[in-house]
XYZ file of C-alpha atoms in Angstrom:
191
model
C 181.999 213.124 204.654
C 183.170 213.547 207.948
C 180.768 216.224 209.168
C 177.730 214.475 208.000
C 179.002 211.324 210.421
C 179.100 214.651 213.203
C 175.851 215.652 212.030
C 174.058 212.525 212.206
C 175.497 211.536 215.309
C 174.180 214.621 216.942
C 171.103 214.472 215.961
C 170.422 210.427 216.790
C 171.928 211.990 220.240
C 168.979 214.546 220.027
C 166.759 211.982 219.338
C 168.072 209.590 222.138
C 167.753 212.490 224.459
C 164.179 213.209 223.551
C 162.644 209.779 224.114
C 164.419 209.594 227.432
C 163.015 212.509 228.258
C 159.719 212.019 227.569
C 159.609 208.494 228.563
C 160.599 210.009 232.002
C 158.186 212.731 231.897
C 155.268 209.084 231.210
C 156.418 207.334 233.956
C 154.084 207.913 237.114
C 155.685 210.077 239.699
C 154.755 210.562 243.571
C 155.924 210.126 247.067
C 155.093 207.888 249.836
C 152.575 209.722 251.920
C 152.598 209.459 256.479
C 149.926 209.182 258.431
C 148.331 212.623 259.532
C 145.683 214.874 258.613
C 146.308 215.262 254.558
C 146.248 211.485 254.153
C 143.045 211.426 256.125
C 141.304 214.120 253.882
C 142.949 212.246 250.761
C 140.835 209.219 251.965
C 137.646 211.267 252.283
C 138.022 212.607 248.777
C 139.081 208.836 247.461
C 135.780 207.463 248.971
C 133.428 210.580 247.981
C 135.139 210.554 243.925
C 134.538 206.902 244.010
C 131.034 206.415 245.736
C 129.452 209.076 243.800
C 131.610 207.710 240.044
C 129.090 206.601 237.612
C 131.898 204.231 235.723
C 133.218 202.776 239.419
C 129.297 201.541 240.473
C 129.728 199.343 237.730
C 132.931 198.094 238.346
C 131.239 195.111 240.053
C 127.985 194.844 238.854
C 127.158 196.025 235.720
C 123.484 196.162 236.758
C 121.615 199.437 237.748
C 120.568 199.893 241.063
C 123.418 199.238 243.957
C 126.259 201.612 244.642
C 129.157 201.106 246.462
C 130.188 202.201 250.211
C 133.742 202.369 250.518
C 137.293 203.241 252.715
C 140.505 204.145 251.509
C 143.554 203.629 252.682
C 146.378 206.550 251.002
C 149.363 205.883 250.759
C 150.772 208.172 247.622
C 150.510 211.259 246.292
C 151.789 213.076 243.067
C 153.380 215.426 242.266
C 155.832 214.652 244.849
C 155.738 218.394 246.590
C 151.891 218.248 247.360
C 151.885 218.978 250.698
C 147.881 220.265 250.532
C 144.909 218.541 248.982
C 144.604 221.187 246.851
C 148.068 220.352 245.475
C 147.508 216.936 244.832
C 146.707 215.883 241.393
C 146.997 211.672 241.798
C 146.361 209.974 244.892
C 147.461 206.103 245.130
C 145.510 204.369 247.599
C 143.763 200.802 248.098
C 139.900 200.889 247.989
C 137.850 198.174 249.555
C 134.535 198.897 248.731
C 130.889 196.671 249.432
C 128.071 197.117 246.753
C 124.673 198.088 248.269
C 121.493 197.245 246.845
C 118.020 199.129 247.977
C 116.919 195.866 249.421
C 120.056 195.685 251.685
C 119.235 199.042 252.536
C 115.409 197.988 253.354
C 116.560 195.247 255.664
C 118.343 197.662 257.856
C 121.493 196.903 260.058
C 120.155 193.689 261.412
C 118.857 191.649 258.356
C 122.195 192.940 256.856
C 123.946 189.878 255.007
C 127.540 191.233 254.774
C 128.912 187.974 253.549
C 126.363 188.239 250.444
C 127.021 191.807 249.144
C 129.580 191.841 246.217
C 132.968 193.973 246.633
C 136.130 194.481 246.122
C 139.642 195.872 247.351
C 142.312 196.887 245.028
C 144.969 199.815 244.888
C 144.294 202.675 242.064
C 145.497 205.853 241.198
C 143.001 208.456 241.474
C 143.271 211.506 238.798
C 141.646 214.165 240.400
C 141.283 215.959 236.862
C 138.795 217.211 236.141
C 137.658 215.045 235.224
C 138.078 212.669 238.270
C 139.100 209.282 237.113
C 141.104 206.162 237.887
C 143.061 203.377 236.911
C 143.485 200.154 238.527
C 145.798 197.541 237.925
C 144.366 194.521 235.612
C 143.518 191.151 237.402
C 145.531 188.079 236.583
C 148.618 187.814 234.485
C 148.844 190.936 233.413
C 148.615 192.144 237.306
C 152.166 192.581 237.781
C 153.604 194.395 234.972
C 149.953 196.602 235.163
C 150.981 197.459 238.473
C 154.472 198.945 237.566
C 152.545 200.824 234.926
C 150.188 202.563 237.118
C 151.970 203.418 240.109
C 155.241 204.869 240.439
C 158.464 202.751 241.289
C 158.809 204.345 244.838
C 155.286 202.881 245.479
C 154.868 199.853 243.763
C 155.691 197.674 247.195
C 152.557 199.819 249.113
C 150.475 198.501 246.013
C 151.175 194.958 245.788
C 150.398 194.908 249.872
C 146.914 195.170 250.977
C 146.358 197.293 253.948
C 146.320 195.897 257.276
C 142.533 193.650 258.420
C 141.387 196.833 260.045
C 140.719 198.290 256.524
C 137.901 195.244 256.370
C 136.638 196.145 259.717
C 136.246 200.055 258.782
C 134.277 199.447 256.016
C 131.916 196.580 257.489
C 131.272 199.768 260.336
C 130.820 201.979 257.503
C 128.167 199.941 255.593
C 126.414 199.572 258.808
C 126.184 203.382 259.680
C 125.385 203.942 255.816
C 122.145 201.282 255.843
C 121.640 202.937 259.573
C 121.186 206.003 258.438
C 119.661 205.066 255.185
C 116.572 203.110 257.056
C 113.567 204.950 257.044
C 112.741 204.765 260.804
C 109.272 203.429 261.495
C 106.358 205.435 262.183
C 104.256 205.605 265.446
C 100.591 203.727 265.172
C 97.499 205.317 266.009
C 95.550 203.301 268.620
């Protein structure tokens, strides 16, 4: 009688063991990430993954037609020894990003409403897969508790604080240089 008590002992200490383990192994890892060059390429990646993301264009409008110019501010990475951006599998970062419809584009820099376009700015974790994909926290109640669930403890405080103003100011230069470029330049008349 005795060794069964052992027996099943052990094993609901197997078992214990085992869901520890892999409800370690499910929670999100990563490190806080310094300013330098890495973060900056993790930024260019974040905003070419997310521009060119058939599921993110429609994370605003569901319509077809406007696409989204954005900036990223990093400030994770996972796993926590990436020290390359070929190592790095996750990148946690906040996203403000401004839709763009043709007709903004048409207008050119000066008959640019910024106010008007739709956008957003949220943190995400960005899988670099393949495939790429992301998750972002959900809006309203549920924000918190989404938040601990998509980002690792050691960054949750870098997701629940937006990045500084400047952030807002990068990408209103950015959608400027994007319809800039964009704007067919007009062609000389024949007298």
């Amino acid at each position: 009688m005795r060794r069964w008590r052992v027996l099943a002992l052990a094993l609901l200490l197997v078992t214990a063991s085992s869901v520890f383990v892999v409800w370690r192994m499910s929670e999100p890892s990563g490190r806080k990430l310094s300013p330098g060059p890495l973060r900056d390429q993790l930024a260019a990646r974040v905003v070419e993954a997310l521009e060119h993301d058939p599921t993110f264009r429609t994370e605003v409008t569901r319509e077809p037609g406007p696409h989204p110019v954005c900036v990223a501010s990093v400030f994770g990475v996972a796993p926590e020894w990436a020290d390359t951006v070929d190592d790095v599998r996750t990148i946690y970062t906040w996203v403000d990003c401004l839709w763009l419809w043709p007709a903004d584009v048409a207008k050119g820099p000066a008959g640019l409403g910024l106010s008007q376009l739709s956008g957003l700015g949220m943190a995400i974790a960005l899988h670099l897969g393949p495939p790429v994909t992301y998750q972002a926290p959900e809006d309203g109640e549920g924000h918190a508790d989404s938040v601990r669930r998509v980002f690792p403890k050691s960054l949750e405080a870098a997701a629940f604080s937006p990045p500084h103003r400047s952030s807002r100011d990068e990408l209103r230069q950015r959608v400027l240089q994007v319809v800039a470029s964009s704007t067919p330049s007009p062609s000389p008349s024949h007298s």
